[in-house]
Coordinates of C-alpha atoms and ligand atoms in Angstrom, one line a residue:
M1 CA 23.5 -16.0 -2.1
T2 CA 23.5 -15.2 -5.7
D3 CA 25.0 -12.1 -7.2
K4 CA 22.7 -12.4 -10.2
V5 CA 20.4 -9.5 -10.9
D6 CA 16.7 -10.0 -10.2
L7 CA 15.0 -8.6 -13.3
K8 CA 11.9 -7.8 -11.3
N9 CA 13.9 -5.1 -9.5
L10 CA 14.5 -3.2 -12.7
T11 CA 12.4 -0.6 -14.4
L12 CA 12.1 -0.8 -18.2
D13 CA 14.9 1.8 -18.5
E14 CA 17.1 0.0 -16.1
L15 CA 16.5 -3.3 -17.9
A16 CA 17.4 -1.6 -21.2
G17 CA 20.6 -0.4 -19.6
F18 CA 21.4 -3.8 -18.4
L19 CA 20.9 -5.2 -21.9
A20 CA 22.9 -2.4 -23.4
G21 CA 25.8 -3.7 -21.3
L22 CA 25.4 -7.0 -23.0
G23 CA 25.4 -5.3 -26.4
K24 CA 21.6 -5.8 -26.9
E25 CA 19.0 -3.5 -28.4
R26 CA 16.6 -1.5 -26.3
F27 CA 13.4 -3.2 -27.6
R28 CA 14.6 -6.5 -26.1
A29 CA 13.7 -4.9 -22.7
G30 CA 10.1 -4.5 -23.9
Q31 CA 10.0 -8.2 -25.0
I32 CA 11.3 -9.4 -21.7
F33 CA 8.8 -7.2 -19.8
R34 CA 5.9 -8.7 -21.8
W35 CA 7.1 -12.2 -21.0
I36 CA 7.4 -11.4 -17.3
Y37 CA 4.4 -9.2 -16.6
Q38 CA 1.9 -9.9 -19.3
R39 CA 2.4 -13.7 -19.6
G40 CA 3.8 -14.5 -16.2
V41 CA 6.8 -16.3 -17.7
V42 CA 9.9 -16.4 -15.4
D43 CA 12.0 -19.1 -17.2
F44 CA 14.3 -17.6 -19.9
A45 CA 14.1 -20.8 -21.9
A46 CA 10.5 -20.1 -22.7
M47 CA 11.1 -16.7 -24.1
T48 CA 11.1 -17.9 -27.7
D49 CA 11.4 -14.5 -29.4
L50 CA 14.9 -14.1 -27.9
A51 CA 17.9 -15.8 -29.5
K52 CA 19.1 -18.8 -27.6
A53 CA 22.4 -17.2 -26.9
L54 CA 20.8 -14.2 -25.3
R55 CA 18.5 -16.5 -23.2
E56 CA 21.6 -18.3 -22.0
E57 CA 23.5 -15.1 -21.2
L58 CA 20.5 -13.8 -19.3
A59 CA 20.2 -17.0 -17.3
A60 CA 23.9 -16.8 -16.4
R61 CA 23.7 -13.2 -15.2
S62 CA 20.2 -12.7 -13.9
F63 CA 17.1 -14.4 -12.6
I64 CA 13.4 -13.6 -12.3
S65 CA 12.0 -14.0 -8.8
D66 CA 8.5 -15.3 -8.5
W67 CA 6.2 -15.9 -5.5
L68 CA 3.6 -18.4 -4.5
P69 CA 1.7 -17.6 -1.3
E70 CA 2.6 -19.7 1.7
A71 CA -1.0 -19.4 2.9
V72 CA -4.3 -18.0 1.6
E73 CA -7.2 -17.2 3.8
E74 CA -10.6 -16.3 2.4
S75 CA -13.1 -14.2 4.4
R76 CA -16.9 -14.7 4.4
D77 CA -17.2 -11.5 2.3
G78 CA -14.7 -12.8 -0.3
T79 CA -11.7 -10.8 0.9
R80 CA -8.6 -12.9 0.4
K81 CA -5.4 -12.6 2.4
Y82 CA -2.1 -13.9 1.0
L83 CA 0.9 -14.6 3.2
F84 CA 4.2 -14.6 1.4
R85 CA 7.5 -15.8 2.8
L86 CA 10.5 -13.8 1.7
A87 CA 14.0 -15.1 0.8
D88 CA 15.3 -14.2 4.3
G89 CA 12.4 -15.8 6.1
Q90 CA 10.4 -12.6 6.8
T91 CA 6.8 -12.5 5.8
V92 CA 4.4 -10.0 4.3
E93 CA 0.7 -9.9 3.7
T94 CA -1.3 -8.8 0.7
V95 CA -5.1 -8.5 0.6
R96 CA -7.4 -8.8 -2.3
I97 CA -10.7 -6.9 -1.8
P98 CA -13.6 -7.8 -4.1
M99 CA -15.4 -4.7 -5.4
E100 CA -18.6 -4.3 -7.4
A101 CA -19.0 -5.9 -10.8
G102 CA -16.3 -8.6 -10.3
R103 CA -13.6 -6.1 -9.9
A104 CA -10.9 -6.3 -7.3
T105 CA -8.5 -4.0 -5.4
L106 CA -5.2 -5.3 -4.1
C107 CA -3.8 -3.9 -0.9
I108 CA 0.0 -4.3 -0.9
S109 CA 2.7 -3.9 1.7
T110 CA 5.8 -1.8 1.3
Q111 CA 7.8 -2.8 4.4
V112 CA 8.1 -5.6 6.9
G113 CA 6.5 -3.9 9.9
C114 CA 6.5 -0.1 10.2
A115 CA 8.6 2.4 12.1
M116 CA 5.8 5.0 12.6
Q117 CA 4.2 3.6 15.8
C118 CA 0.7 4.9 15.4
S119 CA -1.0 3.9 18.6
F120 CA -4.1 2.4 16.8
C121 CA -2.3 0.2 14.4
L122 CA -1.2 -3.3 15.0
T123 CA 1.5 -3.3 12.3
G124 CA 3.0 -0.2 14.0
S125 CA 3.3 -2.0 17.3
F126 CA 5.9 -4.4 15.9
G127 CA 8.3 -1.8 14.7
L128 CA 10.2 -1.8 11.4
T129 CA 12.1 -5.0 10.4
R130 CA 13.1 -3.8 6.9
N131 CA 12.1 -2.2 3.6
L132 CA 10.7 -4.3 0.8
T133 CA 12.7 -4.3 -2.5
A134 CA 10.9 -3.1 -5.6
A135 CA 10.8 -6.8 -6.7
E136 CA 9.1 -7.7 -3.4
I137 CA 6.5 -5.0 -3.9
V138 CA 5.9 -6.0 -7.5
N139 CA 5.8 -9.7 -6.8
Q140 CA 2.7 -9.2 -4.6
V141 CA 0.9 -8.0 -7.7
C142 CA 2.3 -10.7 -9.9
A143 CA 1.2 -13.5 -7.5
A144 CA -2.3 -12.0 -6.9
A145 CA -2.9 -11.3 -10.6
R146 CA -2.4 -15.0 -11.3
D147 CA -5.3 -15.6 -9.0
G148 CA -7.7 -13.2 -10.9
A149 CA -7.7 -9.7 -12.3
V150 CA -6.4 -6.9 -10.1
N151 CA -8.1 -3.6 -11.2
N152 CA -6.8 -1.2 -8.6
I153 CA -3.8 -1.2 -6.3
V154 CA -3.6 0.5 -2.9
L155 CA -0.3 0.9 -1.0
M156 CA -2.1 0.5 2.3
G157 CA -0.8 -2.7 3.7
M158 CA 2.1 -3.0 6.1
G159 CA 4.5 -0.2 6.2
E160 CA 4.9 3.5 5.4
P161 CA 5.4 3.8 1.6
L162 CA 7.2 7.1 1.9
H163 CA 9.7 5.7 4.3
N164 CA 10.8 3.4 1.5
L165 CA 10.4 6.0 -1.3
D166 CA 13.1 4.8 -3.8
N167 CA 11.8 1.2 -3.9
V168 CA 8.2 2.3 -4.0
V169 CA 8.8 4.7 -6.9
R170 CA 10.7 2.0 -8.8
A171 CA 7.9 -0.5 -8.2
L172 CA 5.3 2.1 -9.5
Q173 CA 7.4 2.6 -12.6
I174 CA 7.4 -1.1 -13.2
L175 CA 3.7 -1.4 -12.6
Y176 CA 3.0 1.5 -15.0
A177 CA 5.1 0.2 -17.9
A178 CA 3.0 -0.2 -21.0
E179 CA 5.0 -3.2 -21.9
G180 CA 4.2 -4.8 -18.5
F181 CA 1.1 -4.5 -16.4
D182 CA 0.3 -1.1 -17.8
Y183 CA -1.5 0.3 -14.7
G184 CA -2.5 3.9 -15.2
P185 CA -1.5 6.2 -12.3
R186 CA -5.2 6.7 -11.6
K187 CA -5.5 3.0 -10.7
V188 CA -2.9 3.2 -7.9
T189 CA -3.2 5.0 -4.5
L190 CA -0.4 5.5 -2.1
S191 CA -1.3 6.1 1.5
T192 CA 1.0 8.0 3.9
S193 CA 0.9 8.8 7.6
G194 CA 2.3 12.3 6.6
L195 CA 6.0 12.4 5.9
V196 CA 6.0 15.9 4.6
P197 CA 9.4 16.2 2.7
E198 CA 8.8 12.8 1.1
M199 CA 5.3 13.9 -0.1
A200 CA 6.9 16.7 -2.1
E201 CA 9.5 14.4 -3.5
L202 CA 6.9 11.9 -4.5
G203 CA 4.9 14.6 -6.3
R204 CA 8.1 15.5 -8.2
R205 CA 9.0 12.0 -9.1
I206 CA 5.9 10.2 -10.1
R207 CA 2.1 10.4 -10.6
V208 CA -0.1 8.5 -8.2
N209 CA -3.3 9.1 -6.2
L210 CA -2.4 10.3 -2.7
A211 CA -4.2 9.3 0.4
V212 CA -3.3 10.8 3.8
S213 CA -4.0 9.1 7.1
L214 CA -5.3 12.2 9.0
N215 CA -7.2 10.7 11.9
A216 CA -7.3 13.8 14.1
T217 CA -8.2 17.5 13.9
T218 CA -6.0 18.9 16.6
D219 CA -2.2 18.5 17.0
A220 CA -2.8 17.4 20.6
V221 CA -4.8 14.4 19.6
R222 CA -2.8 13.6 16.4
D223 CA 0.4 13.8 18.5
Q224 CA -1.0 11.0 20.6
L225 CA -2.3 8.8 17.8
M226 CA 0.5 9.4 15.3
P227 CA 3.9 10.3 16.7
V228 CA 4.9 11.5 13.1
N229 CA 2.7 14.5 13.9
R230 CA 5.3 15.8 16.4
R231 CA 7.8 16.1 13.5
Y232 CA 5.3 17.3 10.9
P233 CA 2.2 18.9 12.6
L234 CA -1.1 19.5 10.9
A235 CA -0.3 22.9 9.5
Q236 CA 2.7 21.5 7.7
L237 CA 0.9 18.4 6.6
L238 CA -2.0 20.3 5.1
A239 CA 0.4 22.8 3.4
A240 CA 2.1 19.8 1.8
C241 CA -1.3 18.6 0.6
R242 CA -2.1 21.9 -0.9
D243 CA 1.2 21.8 -2.8
F244 CA 0.8 18.2 -4.0
P245 CA 0.4 18.2 -7.8
L246 CA -3.1 17.0 -8.9
Q247 CA -4.6 16.3 -12.3
P248 CA -7.9 17.9 -13.2
R249 CA -10.7 16.3 -11.2
Q250 CA -8.2 14.4 -9.0
R251 CA -8.6 14.7 -5.2
I252 CA -6.6 13.8 -2.2
T253 CA -8.2 11.1 0.0
F254 CA -8.1 11.8 3.7
E255 CA -8.5 8.7 5.8
Y256 CA -10.1 9.3 9.1
I257 CA -10.3 6.4 11.6
L258 CA -13.2 7.2 13.9
I259 CA -12.3 6.3 17.5
R260 CA -14.9 6.5 20.2
G261 CA -14.4 9.5 22.5
V262 CA -11.1 10.4 20.9
N263 CA -11.8 12.0 17.5
D264 CA -15.5 11.3 16.7
S265 CA -17.3 14.3 18.0
L266 CA -19.3 16.9 16.1
A267 CA -16.7 19.5 17.1
D268 CA -14.1 17.3 15.3
A269 CA -16.3 17.1 12.2
K270 CA -16.5 20.9 12.2
R271 CA -12.7 21.3 12.6
L272 CA -12.2 18.8 9.8
V273 CA -14.2 20.8 7.4
K274 CA -12.2 23.9 8.3
L275 CA -8.9 22.1 8.0
L276 CA -9.7 20.8 4.5
H277 CA -11.0 24.1 3.2
G278 CA -9.5 24.9 -0.2
I279 CA -8.1 21.4 -0.6
K280 CA -9.5 19.2 -3.4
A281 CA -10.4 16.5 -0.9
K282 CA -12.5 13.5 -0.2
V283 CA -12.8 11.8 3.2
N284 CA -12.9 8.1 4.0
L285 CA -14.4 7.5 7.3
I286 CA -13.2 4.2 8.8
P287 CA -14.7 2.9 12.0
Y288 CA -11.8 1.9 14.3
N289 CA -11.1 -1.7 14.1
E290 CA -10.8 -3.0 17.6
H291 CA -7.9 -5.3 18.4
E292 CA -6.3 -6.7 21.5
G293 CA -3.4 -4.8 22.9
S294 CA -5.3 -1.5 22.5
A295 CA -7.8 0.1 24.7
L296 CA -9.3 2.2 21.9
R297 CA -12.9 1.6 21.0
A298 CA -15.0 1.7 17.8
P299 CA -17.4 4.6 17.5
T300 CA -21.2 4.1 17.9
P301 CA -23.2 3.9 14.7
E302 CA -24.9 7.2 15.8
A303 CA -21.6 9.0 16.1
I304 CA -20.6 7.9 12.6
D305 CA -23.9 9.1 11.2
V306 CA -23.6 12.5 12.8
F307 CA -20.0 12.9 11.8
Q308 CA -20.6 11.9 8.2
G309 CA -23.9 13.9 8.0
Y310 CA -22.1 17.1 9.0
L311 CA -19.3 16.6 6.4
L312 CA -21.9 16.0 3.7
S313 CA -24.0 19.0 4.8
R314 CA -20.9 21.1 4.1
D315 CA -20.4 19.5 0.6
L316 CA -17.4 17.5 1.6
V317 CA -17.4 14.1 -0.1
A318 CA -17.4 11.6 2.8
I319 CA -17.5 7.9 2.2
R320 CA -18.0 5.5 5.0
R321 CA -15.7 2.6 4.5
A322 CA -16.6 -0.8 5.9
S323 CA -13.6 -2.8 7.0
K324 CA -13.7 -5.9 4.9
G325 CA -12.1 -9.2 5.8
Q326 CA -12.3 -8.8 9.6
D327 CA -12.9 -12.5 10.3
I328 CA -9.5 -13.3 8.8
S329 CA -7.6 -10.4 10.3
A330 CA -7.3 -8.9 6.9
A331 CA -8.9 -5.6 7.8
C332 CA -7.0 -2.3 8.1
G333 CA -4.2 -2.3 10.6
Q334 CA -4.5 -5.9 11.5
L335 CA -2.0 -7.3 9.0
K336 CA 0.6 -9.6 10.4
G337 CA -1.0 -9.6 13.8
K338 CA -2.1 -13.2 13.8
L339 CA 1.2 -14.5 12.6
E340 CA 3.3 -12.6 15.1
R341 CA 1.0 -13.8 17.8
L342 CA 1.7 -17.4 16.8
Q343 CA 5.4 -16.8 16.5
A344 CA 5.5 -15.1 19.9
K345 CA 3.2 -17.8 21.3
L346 CA 1.1 -15.0 22.8
P347 CA -2.4 -16.0 23.8
P348 CA -5.1 -15.3 21.2
P349 CA -7.6 -12.6 22.0
G350 CA -10.2 -13.6 24.4
N351 CA -8.3 -16.7 25.6
P352 CA -6.0 -15.3 28.3
G353 CA -5.6 -18.7 29.9
E354 CA -4.4 -20.5 26.9
Ligands
SAH401 N1 1.4 3.6 6.6 C1 0.5 4.2 5.6 C2 -0.1 3.1 4.8 C3 -1.3 2.4 5.3 S1 -1.2 1.9 7.0 C4 -0.5 5.0 6.3 O1 -0.6 5.0 7.6 O2 -1.3 5.7 5.7 C5 -2.6 0.9 7.1 C6 -3.9 1.5 7.1 O3 -4.7 0.9 8.1 C7 -4.0 3.0 7.4 O4 -4.9 3.6 6.5 C8 -4.5 3.1 8.8 O5 -5.2 4.3 9.0 C9 -5.4 1.9 8.9 N2 -5.5 1.3 10.2 C10 -4.5 1.0 11.0 N3 -5.0 0.5 12.2 C11 -6.4 0.6 12.1 C12 -7.4 0.2 12.9 N4 -7.2 -0.3 14.1 N5 -8.7 0.4 12.5 C13 -8.9 0.9 11.3 N6 -8.0 1.2 10.4 C14 -6.7 1.1 10.8
SF4_402 FE1 2.7 2.5 10.0 FE2 0.5 3.3 8.7 FE3 0.3 1.6 10.8 FE4 0.9 4.2 11.2 S1 -1.0 3.4 10.3 S2 1.9 2.4 12.1 S3 2.2 4.6 9.4 S4 1.3 1.2 8.9

């Protein structure tokens, strides 16, 4: 392989440092960022405001990775799932979710697989293959942005972002650069299963909206659903949430997957209100997305209504989230399921004889 530097792995500061090593001025880094992220140019020869000698030197020492999806699937509701093949043959998935008024949210992955082994999550059942590089995180946005505007970004695809903190922070710095995509930190949300020390480190290192996958109101249930809870139980997790730096009017999002008979009772709703007391919180209620390989079941519509109604009655902002893109396996926790099934030649759901 090449020992050339992939410029998409570098923050603006790092690129300026790289250029300083070549004896070049700092503002050249901004020029290159504009070419790469604002104009989508990855060929040095086209960067006409750089001297030819510099372009040639850059081409000799560096390259700019760029992705085209290997496959794109579009759901009936307009959700689009991109499959990207990485240089080492691994794959990741990225999902574009259409929002109101022609806007779109992009759900990006941070790892190939995930080590956290949540029992409800298909991604988790495959284990961790490897971390994505900053360039591989950013390239999901570059490729999707070519396909239409991306207004918001959520780090809620495959992987646990805080288990790949260095590359995730670097990717956010690249996405935030004014000379590049110029995303404001309020446009980006990072979701974690609750790695407590890394939550504090994240808060120290960079601004981003925080979402926490809570999913249970007792340690006994959360231990079963999310093994990470045995390391960082609820009291520690909620203390980390209380300590997380927030801007005025900013809240932490708590994601709560409702699973029939497991965590969807009125008693759970009551405990949830108590747990979140004093935290600037909003709750996303996500009906469990059923998939093969798991005996867990979606809640009844009545249970969802009762649960949400109780939270609202206690002035807790509680939004019911429809899982979009279910017909193309693009919904929460389904990423990579279909592909792995093909590779493993496992029978598809509902066709055990095949
Ligand atoms: N690892 C991080 C980042 C997102 S994980 C985290 O756990 O927060 C993928 C998201 O899909 C999480 O919000 C998770 O709660 C959700 N999810 C996983 N399996 C699901 C399922 N079967 N039904 C509904 N949501 C699911
Ligand atoms: Fe990993 Fe998040 Fe899935 Fe848990 S829910 S296994 S942390 S991707």
